[in-house]
XYZ file of C-alpha atoms in Angstrom:
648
model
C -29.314 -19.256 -29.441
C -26.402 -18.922 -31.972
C -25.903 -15.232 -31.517
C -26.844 -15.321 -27.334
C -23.717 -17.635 -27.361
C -21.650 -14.832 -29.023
C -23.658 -11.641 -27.910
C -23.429 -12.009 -24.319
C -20.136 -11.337 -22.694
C -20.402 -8.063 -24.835
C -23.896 -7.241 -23.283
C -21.606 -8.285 -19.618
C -19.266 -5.803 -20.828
C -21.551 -2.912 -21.526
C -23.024 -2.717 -18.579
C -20.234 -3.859 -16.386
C -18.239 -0.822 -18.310
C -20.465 1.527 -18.314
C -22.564 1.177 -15.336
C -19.725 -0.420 -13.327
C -19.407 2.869 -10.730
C -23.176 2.644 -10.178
C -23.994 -0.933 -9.840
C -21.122 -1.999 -7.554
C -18.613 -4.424 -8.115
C -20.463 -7.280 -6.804
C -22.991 -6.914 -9.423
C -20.344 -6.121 -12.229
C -18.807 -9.408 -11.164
C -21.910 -11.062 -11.339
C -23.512 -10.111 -14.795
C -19.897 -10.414 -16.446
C -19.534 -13.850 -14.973
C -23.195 -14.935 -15.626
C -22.719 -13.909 -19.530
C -19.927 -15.875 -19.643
C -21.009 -18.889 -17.895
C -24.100 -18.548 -19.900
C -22.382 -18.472 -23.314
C -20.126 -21.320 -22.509
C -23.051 -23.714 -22.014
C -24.702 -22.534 -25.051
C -21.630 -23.282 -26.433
C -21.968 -26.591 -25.860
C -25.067 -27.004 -27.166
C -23.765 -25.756 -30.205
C -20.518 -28.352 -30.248
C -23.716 -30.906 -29.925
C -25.812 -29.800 -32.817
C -22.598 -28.600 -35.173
C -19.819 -30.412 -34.951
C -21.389 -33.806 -33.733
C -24.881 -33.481 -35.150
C -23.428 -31.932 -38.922
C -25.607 -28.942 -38.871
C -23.539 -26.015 -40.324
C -24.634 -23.173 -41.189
C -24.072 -19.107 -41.414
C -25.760 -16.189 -39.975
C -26.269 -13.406 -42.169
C -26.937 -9.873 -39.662
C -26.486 -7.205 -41.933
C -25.151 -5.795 -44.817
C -21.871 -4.194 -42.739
C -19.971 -2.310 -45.966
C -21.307 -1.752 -49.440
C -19.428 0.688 -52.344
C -19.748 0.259 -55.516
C -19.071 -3.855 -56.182
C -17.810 -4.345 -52.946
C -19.890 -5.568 -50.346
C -19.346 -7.455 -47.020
C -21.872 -9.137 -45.031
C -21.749 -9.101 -40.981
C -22.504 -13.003 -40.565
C -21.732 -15.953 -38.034
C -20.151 -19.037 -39.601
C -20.399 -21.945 -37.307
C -19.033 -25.291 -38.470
C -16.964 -27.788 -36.848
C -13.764 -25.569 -36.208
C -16.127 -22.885 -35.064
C -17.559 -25.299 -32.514
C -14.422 -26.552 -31.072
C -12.900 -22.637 -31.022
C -15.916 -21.806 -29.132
C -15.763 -24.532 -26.673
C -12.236 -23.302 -26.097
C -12.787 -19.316 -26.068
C -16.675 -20.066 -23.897
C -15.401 -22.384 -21.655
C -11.888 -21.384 -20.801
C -12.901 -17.520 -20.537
C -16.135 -18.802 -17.782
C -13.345 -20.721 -15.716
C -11.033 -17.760 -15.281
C -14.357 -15.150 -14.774
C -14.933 -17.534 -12.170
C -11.494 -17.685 -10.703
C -11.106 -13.741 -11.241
C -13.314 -13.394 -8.120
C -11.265 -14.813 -6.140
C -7.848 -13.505 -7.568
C -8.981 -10.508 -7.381
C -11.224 -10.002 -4.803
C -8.899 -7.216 -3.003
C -8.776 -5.249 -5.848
C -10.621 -1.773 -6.029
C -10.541 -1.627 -9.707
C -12.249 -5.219 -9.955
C -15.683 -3.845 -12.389
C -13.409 -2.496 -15.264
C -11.367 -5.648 -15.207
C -14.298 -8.312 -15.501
C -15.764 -5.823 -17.879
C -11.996 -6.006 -19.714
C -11.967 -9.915 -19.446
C -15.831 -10.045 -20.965
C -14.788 -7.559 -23.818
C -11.761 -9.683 -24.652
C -14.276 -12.573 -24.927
C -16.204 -11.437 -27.092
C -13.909 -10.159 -29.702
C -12.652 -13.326 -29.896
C -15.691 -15.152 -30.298
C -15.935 -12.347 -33.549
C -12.373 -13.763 -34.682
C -13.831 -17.130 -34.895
C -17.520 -16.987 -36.044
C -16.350 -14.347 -39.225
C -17.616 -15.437 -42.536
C -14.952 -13.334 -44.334
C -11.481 -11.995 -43.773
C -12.233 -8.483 -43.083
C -14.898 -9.412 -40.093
C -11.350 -11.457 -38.813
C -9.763 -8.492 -38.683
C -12.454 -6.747 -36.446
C -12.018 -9.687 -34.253
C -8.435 -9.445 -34.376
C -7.932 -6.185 -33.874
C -10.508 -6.320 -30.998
C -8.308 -8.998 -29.068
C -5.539 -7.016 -29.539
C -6.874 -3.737 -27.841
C -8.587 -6.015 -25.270
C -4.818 -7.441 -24.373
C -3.539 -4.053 -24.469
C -5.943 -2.947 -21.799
C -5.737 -6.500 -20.003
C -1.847 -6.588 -20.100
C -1.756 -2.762 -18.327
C -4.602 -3.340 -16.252
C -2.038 -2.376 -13.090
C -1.047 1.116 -15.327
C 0.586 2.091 -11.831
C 3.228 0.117 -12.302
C 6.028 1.013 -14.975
C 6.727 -2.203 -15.912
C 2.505 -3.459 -16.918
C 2.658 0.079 -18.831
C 5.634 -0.672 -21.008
C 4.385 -4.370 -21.602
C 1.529 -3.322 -22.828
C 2.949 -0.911 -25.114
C 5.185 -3.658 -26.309
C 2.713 -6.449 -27.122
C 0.663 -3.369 -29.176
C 3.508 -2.503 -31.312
C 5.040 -5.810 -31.840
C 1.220 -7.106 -32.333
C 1.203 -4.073 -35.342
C 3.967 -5.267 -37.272
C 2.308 -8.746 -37.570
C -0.686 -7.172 -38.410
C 0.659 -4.922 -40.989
C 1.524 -7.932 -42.877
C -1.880 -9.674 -42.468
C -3.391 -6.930 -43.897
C -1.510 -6.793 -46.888
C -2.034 -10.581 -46.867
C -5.999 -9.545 -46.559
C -5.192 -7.126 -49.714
C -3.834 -9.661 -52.042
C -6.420 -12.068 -51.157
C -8.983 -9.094 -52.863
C -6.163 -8.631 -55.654
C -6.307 -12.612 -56.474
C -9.854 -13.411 -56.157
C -11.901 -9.863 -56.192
C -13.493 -11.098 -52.508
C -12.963 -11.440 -49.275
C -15.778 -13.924 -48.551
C -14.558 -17.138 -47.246
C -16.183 -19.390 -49.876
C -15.958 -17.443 -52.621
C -12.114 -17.728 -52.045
C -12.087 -20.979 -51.115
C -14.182 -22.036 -54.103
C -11.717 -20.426 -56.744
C -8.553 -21.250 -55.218
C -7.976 -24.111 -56.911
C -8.007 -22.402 -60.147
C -5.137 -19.869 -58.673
C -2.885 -22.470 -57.729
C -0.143 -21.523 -60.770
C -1.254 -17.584 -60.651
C 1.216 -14.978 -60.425
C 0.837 -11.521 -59.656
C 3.407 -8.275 -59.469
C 4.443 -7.838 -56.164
C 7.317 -5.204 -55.395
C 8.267 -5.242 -58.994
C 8.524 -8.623 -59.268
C 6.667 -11.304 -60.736
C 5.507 -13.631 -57.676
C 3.686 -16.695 -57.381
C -0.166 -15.478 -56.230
C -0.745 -17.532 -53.709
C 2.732 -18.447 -51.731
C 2.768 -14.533 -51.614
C -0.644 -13.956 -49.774
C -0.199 -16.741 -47.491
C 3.265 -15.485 -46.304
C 1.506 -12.259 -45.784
C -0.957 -13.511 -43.715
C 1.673 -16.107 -42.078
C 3.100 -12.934 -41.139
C 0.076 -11.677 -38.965
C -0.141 -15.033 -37.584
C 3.713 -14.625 -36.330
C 2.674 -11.468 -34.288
C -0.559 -13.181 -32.899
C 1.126 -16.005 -31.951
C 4.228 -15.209 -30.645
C 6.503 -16.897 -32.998
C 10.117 -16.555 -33.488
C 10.773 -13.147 -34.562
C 7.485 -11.732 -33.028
C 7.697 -13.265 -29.760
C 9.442 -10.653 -27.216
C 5.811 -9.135 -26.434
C 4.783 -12.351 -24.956
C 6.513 -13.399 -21.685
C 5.881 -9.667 -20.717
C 2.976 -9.583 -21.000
C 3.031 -11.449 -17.474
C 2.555 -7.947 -16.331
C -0.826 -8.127 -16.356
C -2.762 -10.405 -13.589
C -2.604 -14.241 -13.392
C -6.206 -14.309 -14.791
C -5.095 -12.586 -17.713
C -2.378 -14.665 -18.651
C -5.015 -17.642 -18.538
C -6.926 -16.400 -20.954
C -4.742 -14.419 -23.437
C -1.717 -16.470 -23.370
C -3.026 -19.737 -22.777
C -6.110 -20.669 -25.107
C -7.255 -17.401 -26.937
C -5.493 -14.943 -28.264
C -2.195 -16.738 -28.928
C -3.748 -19.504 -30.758
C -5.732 -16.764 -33.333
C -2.501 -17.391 -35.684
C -3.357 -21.237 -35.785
C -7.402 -20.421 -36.057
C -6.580 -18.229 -38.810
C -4.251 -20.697 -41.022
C -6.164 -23.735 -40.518
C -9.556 -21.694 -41.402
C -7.390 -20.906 -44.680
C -6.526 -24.324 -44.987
C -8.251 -24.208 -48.404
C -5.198 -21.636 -49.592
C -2.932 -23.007 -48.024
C -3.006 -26.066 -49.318
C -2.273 -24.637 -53.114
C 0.917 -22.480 -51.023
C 3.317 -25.032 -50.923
C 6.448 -22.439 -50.119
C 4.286 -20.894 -47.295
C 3.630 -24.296 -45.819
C 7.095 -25.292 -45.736
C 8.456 -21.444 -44.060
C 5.212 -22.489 -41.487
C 6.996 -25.400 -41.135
C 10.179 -24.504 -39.991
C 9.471 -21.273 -38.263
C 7.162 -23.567 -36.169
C 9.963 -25.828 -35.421
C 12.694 -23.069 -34.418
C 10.301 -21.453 -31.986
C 9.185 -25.038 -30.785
C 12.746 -25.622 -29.803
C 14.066 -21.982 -28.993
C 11.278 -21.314 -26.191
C 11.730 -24.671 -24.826
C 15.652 -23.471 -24.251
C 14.609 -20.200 -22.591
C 12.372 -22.029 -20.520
C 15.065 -24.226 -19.159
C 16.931 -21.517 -16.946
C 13.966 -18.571 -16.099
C 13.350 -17.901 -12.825
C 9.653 -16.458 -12.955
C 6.735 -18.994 -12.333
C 4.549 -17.530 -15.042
C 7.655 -16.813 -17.453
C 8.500 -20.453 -17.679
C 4.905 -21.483 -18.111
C 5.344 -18.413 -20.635
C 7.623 -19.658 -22.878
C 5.730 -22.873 -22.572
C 2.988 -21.642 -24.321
C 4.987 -19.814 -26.876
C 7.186 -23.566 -27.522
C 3.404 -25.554 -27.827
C 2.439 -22.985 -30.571
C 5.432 -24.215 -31.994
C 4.337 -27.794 -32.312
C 0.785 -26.285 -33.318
C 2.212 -24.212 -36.373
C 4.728 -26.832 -37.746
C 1.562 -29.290 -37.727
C -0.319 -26.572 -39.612
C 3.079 -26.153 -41.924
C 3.077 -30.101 -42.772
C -0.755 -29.963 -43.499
C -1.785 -31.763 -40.358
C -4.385 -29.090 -39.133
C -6.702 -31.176 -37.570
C -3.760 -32.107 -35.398
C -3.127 -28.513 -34.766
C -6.288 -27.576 -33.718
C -6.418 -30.834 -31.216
C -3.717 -29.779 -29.710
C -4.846 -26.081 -29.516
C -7.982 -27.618 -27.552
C -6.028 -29.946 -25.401
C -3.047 -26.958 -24.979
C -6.492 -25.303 -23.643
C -7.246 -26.799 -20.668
C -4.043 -27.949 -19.530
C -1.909 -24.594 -19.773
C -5.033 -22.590 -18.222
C -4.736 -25.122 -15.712
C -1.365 -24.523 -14.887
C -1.464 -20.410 -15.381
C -3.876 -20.459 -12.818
C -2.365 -22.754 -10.726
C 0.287 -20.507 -10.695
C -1.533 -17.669 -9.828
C -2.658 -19.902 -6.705
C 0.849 -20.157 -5.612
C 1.308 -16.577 -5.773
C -1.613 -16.029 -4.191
C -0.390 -18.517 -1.432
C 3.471 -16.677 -1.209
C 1.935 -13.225 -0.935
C 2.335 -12.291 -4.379
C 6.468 -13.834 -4.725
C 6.843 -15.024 -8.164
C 10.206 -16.015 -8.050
C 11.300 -19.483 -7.873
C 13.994 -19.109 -6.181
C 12.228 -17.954 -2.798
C 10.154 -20.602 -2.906
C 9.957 -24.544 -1.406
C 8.966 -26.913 1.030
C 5.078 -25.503 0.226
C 3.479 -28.451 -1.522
C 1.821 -29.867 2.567
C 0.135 -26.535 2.872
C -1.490 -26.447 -0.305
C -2.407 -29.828 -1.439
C -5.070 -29.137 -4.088
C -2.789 -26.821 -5.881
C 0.130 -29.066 -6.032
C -2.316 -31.675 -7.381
C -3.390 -29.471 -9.998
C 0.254 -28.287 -10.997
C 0.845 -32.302 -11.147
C -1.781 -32.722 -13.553
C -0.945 -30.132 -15.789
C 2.741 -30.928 -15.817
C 1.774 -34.327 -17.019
C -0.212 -33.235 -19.313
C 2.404 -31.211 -20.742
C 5.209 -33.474 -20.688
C 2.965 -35.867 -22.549
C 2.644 -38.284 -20.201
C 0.808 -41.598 -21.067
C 0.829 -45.087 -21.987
C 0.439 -46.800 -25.640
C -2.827 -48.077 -25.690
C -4.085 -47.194 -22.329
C -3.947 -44.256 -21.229
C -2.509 -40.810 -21.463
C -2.938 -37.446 -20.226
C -4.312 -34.787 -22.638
C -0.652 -33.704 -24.238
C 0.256 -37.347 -25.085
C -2.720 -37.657 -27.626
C -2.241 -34.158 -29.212
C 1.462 -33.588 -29.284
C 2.302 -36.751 -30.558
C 0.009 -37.240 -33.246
C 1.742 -33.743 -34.547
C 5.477 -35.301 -34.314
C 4.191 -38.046 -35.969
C 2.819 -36.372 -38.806
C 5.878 -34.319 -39.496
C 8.074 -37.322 -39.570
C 5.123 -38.813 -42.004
C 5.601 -35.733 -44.184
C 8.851 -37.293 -45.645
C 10.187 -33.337 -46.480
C 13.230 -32.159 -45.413
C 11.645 -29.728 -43.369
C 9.259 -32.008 -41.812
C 12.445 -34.373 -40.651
C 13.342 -31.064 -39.379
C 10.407 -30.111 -37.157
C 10.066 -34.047 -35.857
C 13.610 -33.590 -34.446
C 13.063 -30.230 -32.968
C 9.992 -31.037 -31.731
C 11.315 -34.499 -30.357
C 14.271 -32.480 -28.295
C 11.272 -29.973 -27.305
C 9.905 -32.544 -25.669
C 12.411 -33.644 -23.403
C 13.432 -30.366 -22.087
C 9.487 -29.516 -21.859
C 9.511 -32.240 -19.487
C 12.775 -30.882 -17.584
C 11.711 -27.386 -17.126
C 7.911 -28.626 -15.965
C 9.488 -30.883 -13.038
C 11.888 -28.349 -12.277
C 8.882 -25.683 -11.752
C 7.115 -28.012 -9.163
C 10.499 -29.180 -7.652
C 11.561 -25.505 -7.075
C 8.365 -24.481 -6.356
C 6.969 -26.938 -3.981
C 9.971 -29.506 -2.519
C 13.368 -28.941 -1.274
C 13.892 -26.380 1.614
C 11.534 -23.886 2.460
C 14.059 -20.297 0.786
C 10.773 -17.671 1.759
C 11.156 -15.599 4.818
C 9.394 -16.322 8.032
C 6.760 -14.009 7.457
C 5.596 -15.241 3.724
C 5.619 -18.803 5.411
C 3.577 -18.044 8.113
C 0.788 -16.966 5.458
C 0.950 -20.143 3.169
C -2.655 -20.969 3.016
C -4.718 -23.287 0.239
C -6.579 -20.631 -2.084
C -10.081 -20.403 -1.984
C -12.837 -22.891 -3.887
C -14.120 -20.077 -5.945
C -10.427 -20.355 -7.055
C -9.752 -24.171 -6.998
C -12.647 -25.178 -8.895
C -12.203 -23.850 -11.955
C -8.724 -25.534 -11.776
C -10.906 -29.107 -10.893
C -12.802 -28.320 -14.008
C -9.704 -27.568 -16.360
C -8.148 -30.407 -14.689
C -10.636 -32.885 -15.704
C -10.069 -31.528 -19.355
C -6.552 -31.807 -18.777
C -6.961 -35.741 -18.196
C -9.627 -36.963 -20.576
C -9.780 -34.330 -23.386
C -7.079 -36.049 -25.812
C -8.291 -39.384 -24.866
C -11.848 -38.306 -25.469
C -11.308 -36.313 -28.566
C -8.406 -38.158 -30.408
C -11.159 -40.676 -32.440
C -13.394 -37.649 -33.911
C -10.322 -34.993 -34.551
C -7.381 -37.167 -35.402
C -8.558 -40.795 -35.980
C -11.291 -42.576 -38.018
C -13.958 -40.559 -36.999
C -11.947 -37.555 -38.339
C -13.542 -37.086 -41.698
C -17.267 -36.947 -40.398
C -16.334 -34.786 -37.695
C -14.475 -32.147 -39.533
C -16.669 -32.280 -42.682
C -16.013 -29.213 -44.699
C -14.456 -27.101 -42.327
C -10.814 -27.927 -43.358
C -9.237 -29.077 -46.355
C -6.540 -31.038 -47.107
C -5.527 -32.345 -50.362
C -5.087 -36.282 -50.654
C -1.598 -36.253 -51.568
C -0.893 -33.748 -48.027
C -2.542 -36.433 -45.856
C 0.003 -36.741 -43.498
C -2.490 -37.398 -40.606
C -3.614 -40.360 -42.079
C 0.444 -41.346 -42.806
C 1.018 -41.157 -38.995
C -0.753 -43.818 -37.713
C 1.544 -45.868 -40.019
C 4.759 -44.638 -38.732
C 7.231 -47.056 -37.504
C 6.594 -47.832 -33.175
C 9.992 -46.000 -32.688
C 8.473 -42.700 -33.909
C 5.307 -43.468 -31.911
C 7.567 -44.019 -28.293
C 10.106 -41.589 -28.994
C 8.735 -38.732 -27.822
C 7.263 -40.516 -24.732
C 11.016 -41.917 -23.583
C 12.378 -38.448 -24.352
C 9.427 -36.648 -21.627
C 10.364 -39.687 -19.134
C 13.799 -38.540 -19.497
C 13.342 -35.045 -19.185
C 11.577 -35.981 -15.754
C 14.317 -37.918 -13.995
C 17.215 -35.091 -15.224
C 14.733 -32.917 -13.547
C 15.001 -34.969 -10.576
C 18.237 -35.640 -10.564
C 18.994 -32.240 -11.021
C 16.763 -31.005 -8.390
C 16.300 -33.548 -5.849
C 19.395 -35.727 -6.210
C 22.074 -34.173 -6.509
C 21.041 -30.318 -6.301
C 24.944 -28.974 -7.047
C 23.929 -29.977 -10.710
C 22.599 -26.843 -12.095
C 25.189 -24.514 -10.194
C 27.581 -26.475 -11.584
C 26.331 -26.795 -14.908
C 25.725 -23.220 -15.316
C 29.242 -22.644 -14.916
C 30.787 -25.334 -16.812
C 28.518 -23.777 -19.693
C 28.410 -20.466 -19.091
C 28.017 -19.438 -22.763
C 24.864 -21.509 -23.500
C 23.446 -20.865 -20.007
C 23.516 -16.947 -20.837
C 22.371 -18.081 -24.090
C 19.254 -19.328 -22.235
C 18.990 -17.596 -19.408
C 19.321 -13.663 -21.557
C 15.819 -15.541 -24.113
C 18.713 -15.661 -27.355
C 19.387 -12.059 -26.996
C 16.160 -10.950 -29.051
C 15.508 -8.253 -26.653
C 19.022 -6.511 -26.607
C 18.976 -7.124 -30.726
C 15.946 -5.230 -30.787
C 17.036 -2.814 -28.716
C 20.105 -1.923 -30.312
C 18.946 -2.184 -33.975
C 14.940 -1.318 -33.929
C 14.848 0.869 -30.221
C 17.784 3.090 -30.711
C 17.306 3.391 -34.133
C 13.630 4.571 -33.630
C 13.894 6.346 -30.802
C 16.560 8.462 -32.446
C 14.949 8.846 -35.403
C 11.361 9.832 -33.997
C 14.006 12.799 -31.470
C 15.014 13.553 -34.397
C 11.896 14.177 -36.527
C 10.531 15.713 -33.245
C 13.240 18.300 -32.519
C 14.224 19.166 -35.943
C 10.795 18.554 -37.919
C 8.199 18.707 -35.453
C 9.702 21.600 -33.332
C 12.213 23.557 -35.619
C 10.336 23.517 -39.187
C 6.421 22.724 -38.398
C 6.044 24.795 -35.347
C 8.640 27.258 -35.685
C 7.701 28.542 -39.067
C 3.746 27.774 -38.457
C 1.716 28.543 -35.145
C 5.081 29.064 -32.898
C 6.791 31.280 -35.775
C 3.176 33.325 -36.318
C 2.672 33.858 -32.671
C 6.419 35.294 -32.244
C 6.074 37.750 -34.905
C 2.913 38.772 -33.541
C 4.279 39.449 -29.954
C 7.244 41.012 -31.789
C 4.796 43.325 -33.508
C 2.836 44.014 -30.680
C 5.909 44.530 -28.236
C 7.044 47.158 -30.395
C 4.018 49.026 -31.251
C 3.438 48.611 -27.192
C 6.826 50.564 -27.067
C 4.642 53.655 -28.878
C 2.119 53.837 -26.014
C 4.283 55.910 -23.222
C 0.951 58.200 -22.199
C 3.109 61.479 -22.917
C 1.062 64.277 -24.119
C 3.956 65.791 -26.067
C 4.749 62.345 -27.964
C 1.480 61.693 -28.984
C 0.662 65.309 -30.349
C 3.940 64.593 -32.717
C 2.557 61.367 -33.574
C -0.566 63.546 -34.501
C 1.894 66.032 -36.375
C 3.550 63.158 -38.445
C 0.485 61.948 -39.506
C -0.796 65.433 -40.522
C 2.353 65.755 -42.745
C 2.076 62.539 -43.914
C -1.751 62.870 -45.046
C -1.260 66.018 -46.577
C 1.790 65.092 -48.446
C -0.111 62.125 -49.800
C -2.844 65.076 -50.826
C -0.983 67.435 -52.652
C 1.072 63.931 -54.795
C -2.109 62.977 -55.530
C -3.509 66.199 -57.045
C -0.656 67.055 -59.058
C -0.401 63.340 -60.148
């Protein structure tokens, strides 16, 4: 049952894949989906008898690599995190194979894209079942060449081509440095197996190791390595720019890959680590406050874009935020709550978003949008309950949508963390909230009230999507309401401890989980008041009095280009990492490549040779006279070589 729940979207993939041109689409569609649906209920099962029922345990498969000492095993881990990341990667992944058929359903190319979606699945499900670092780097390499492929799905279009491109190569640079991290991981401990690390690291805490020359404290060093791949994964500050791209690929796609799975394999992979971490007490801090920056930075950007999906982009990239500076203040139990409440909510509204494309004939832009939210109903419920459970929306000791459990157990526990840095992330994270809340109403404002601003003829075709397409948003929907309020006992509360048994560490003295729930009522209703207010600018902005953002974007021009032109990462990059490259790889092209390699090697060779040839060609004119001289030469020249011979 354990591996079935793993093993079958890539069995849906193989034959989707490879027999895809001779079964059909329909049937593609239906073994991908059927894998999928299959694995997420088995899934559950496994949540059941795991994380609620305490029976963890690892699958060994096979020896995978074995020289000399080192050996790694090909095994399954499933504990508690396991459990809930499978929940998340099962059940999210069946919803939008589900909703794909729909989507998509005019699509000629529809078998190689469920076959895409079912490989991506699976590689992720190797991510978070390895047993050792180097079987999380098959995984995570797997989910990066699945988003590559997923992200350029529509390779005739320029833009979907250099997207994917991007999110590749900015992906490699993170995962340059989680390799290295993998590397001194070996160097410290002589393994890469989870608990033979996790066992010794206690012993390592003071280690130091030569690193560039210098002398460097063991741990802090690996940790910022691997923080490092976790940056590119996760689209954090720094690593980000592949990410709101990446809405070059289809709706579906940005459901899965930017909403629940491959984004949050940064967050998996640090609070699987927890164990290291915890004796990394620089790392945790630079988690910390990179965390924080993006937190608030995205949530800026997301204030003035345009693009339905880019705003719900940024989004995601701001609630990673919150999830690493929880991880970076040693709340990870909060992190991963609000990884599995982040789940079902943003799915929820990427493919609600999707269903308002569908509806607009494929417009995107905001701005040509309006006066829709009569002529699909469902939909704008949907949108409504994901935007609340976004903003955070709930009541103190009632009731709250998913968000309000998850996000504000995490501001909690950085103000708890009584650092500098966590005072830093609760204040961030506290004005994240309120202009989360702004830019979420002012998506369904624009979107669905005011004026209809699309021509006649998109109007005319404003239609509700189809169910195969709305229920999958019911289902994330109901997730959306009741996860956090479900879940917040067993992951963040007093059932925490028997529910996460062994699967995460955290030292007694890091507790800041338990801290939280003793935080003063200000800190508890702050972040609550702050996501009310962002809702009635939003209103007021949008509804009221809709001069307001003209008008403000004029008055401050400077920080509304600041927003609206995402900080300027892209034209810093350009200018100082493009240009430079580019030049440099024209450069080592023209002058290396083309001048030294080729024109002294095969290009060089073959010109001589034609040279030679040409010439001796010249010899051949098919005169009698010339050749008998040739002949006449060559007797002279053999029989002078004769006679210097004898007399030598």
């Amino acid at each position: 049952m354990e591996v079935a729940a793993i093993f079958l979207p890539l069995i849906g993939f193989l034959i989707a894949g490879c027999l895809g041109r001779v079964i059909g689409h329909r049937a593609s569609m239906a073994v991908t989906v059927a894998s999928v649906c299959a694995a997420a209920i088995l899934s559950i099962w496994l949540f059941v008898d795991v994380a609620l029922g305490g029976e963890t345990r690892t699958i060994t498969l096979f020896t995978w690599i074995e020289s000399g000492d080192f050996a790694v095993d090909w095994a399954l881990r499933f504990d508690t995190l396991t459990a809930v990341m499978l929940i998340v990667v099962n059940g999210v992944s069946a919803m939008v194979h589900i909703y794909s058929i729909g989507y998509m359903s005019h699509d000629p190319h529809r078998a190689r894209f469920f076959a895409y979606l079912s490989l991506f699945t699976f590689m992720m499900l190797m991510l978070v079942t390895a047993d050792n670092l180097v079987q999380m780097f098959f995984g995570w390499e797997g989910v990066g060449l699945a988003s590559y492929l997923l992200i350029g799905f529509w390779y005739e279009k320029k833009s979907a081509n250099d997207a994917s491109i991007k999110a590749f190569v900015v992906n490699r640079v993170g995962d340059f440095g989680f390799l290295l991290g993998i590397f001194a991981i070996f160097v410290i401990f002589g393994s890469v197996e989870f608990d033979t690390v996790f066992e010794a690291a206690p012993a390592m805490a003071d280690a130091t190791f030569n690193f560039l020359g210098y002398e460097v404290p063991a741990l802090n060093t690996a940790c910022l390595l691997l923080f490092v791949g976790a940056m590119g994964k996760s689209a954090q500050l720094g690593l980000h720019t592949w990410l709101p791209d990446a809405m070059e690929g289809p709706t579906p796609v940005s459901a899965l890959i930017h909403a629940a799975t491959m984004v949050t394999a940064g967050v998996f992979m640090i609070a699987r680590l927890s164990p290291v971490f915890e004796y990394a007490p620089t790392a945790l801090m630079v988690v910390t406050i990179v965390g924080a920056t993006t937190a608030f930075v995205a949530a800026t950007i997301g204030l003035t874009q345009t693009d339905i999906k880019r705003v719900i982009a940024y989004s995601t990239m701001s609630q990673l935020g919150y999830m690493f500076f929880a991880l970076g203040v040693s709340a990870y139990e909060a992190a991963i709550f609000h990884l599995m409440t982040h789940a079902f909510f943003k799915a929820l509204l990427f493919l609600g978003s999707g269903s308002v494309i569908h509806a607009m004939s494929d417009e995107q832009d905001m701005r040509k949008m309006g006066g829709i939210w009569r002529m699909i109903p469902v939909t704008y419920a949907m949108m409504w309950i994901g935007s609340l459970a976004l903003a955070g929306v709930g009541v103190y000791g009632v009731f709250g949508f998913a968000g309000f459990y998850s996000k504000d157990i995490i501001l909690e526990s950085a103000f708890a963390d009584h650092s500098w840095f966590g005072s830093y992330a609760f204040w961030l994270g506290t004005i994240a909230a309120l202009l989360t809340a702004f830019y979420s109403w002012r998506l369904l404002l624009m979107t669905f009230h005011g004026q209809p601003r699309a021509d006649e003829k998109t109007m005319a075709h404003v239609h509700e999507s189809p169910w195969v397409m709305l229920g999958p948003l019911v289902v994330l929907a109901i997730g959306a309401v009741f996860a956090g309020y479900v879940g917040y006992d067993a992951f963040v509360h007093h059932g925490r401890e028997a529910f996460w048994g062994d699967s995460i560490l955290v030292l007694e003295a890091n507790d800041t989980i338990e801290a939280a729930h003793h935080v003063p009522f200000w800190v508890k209703i702050l972040p609550v008041v702050m996501g009310l207010i962002g809702i009635g600018l939003a209103y007021l902005f949008y509804m009221g009095r809709p001069y307001l953002p003209g008008l403000t974007a004029t008055v401050f021009r400077p920080l509304y280009n600041l927003s609206f032109r995402k900080w300027y990462f892209d034209e810093i990059y350009d200018f100082f990492v493009v240009r430079f490259s580019m030049w440099l790889g024209r450069g080592l092209w023209k002058s290396g490549d083309v001048a030294i390699i080729d024109g002294v090697g095969p290009d060089g060779i073959a010109r001589v040779t034609r040279d030679i040839a040409r010439r001796t060609s010249a010899l051949q004119t098919g005169y009698l006279y010339h050749y008998a001289f040739a002949m006449l030469i060559g007797v002279v020249a053999l029989v002078s070589w004769y006679l210097y011979s004898v007399r030598g």
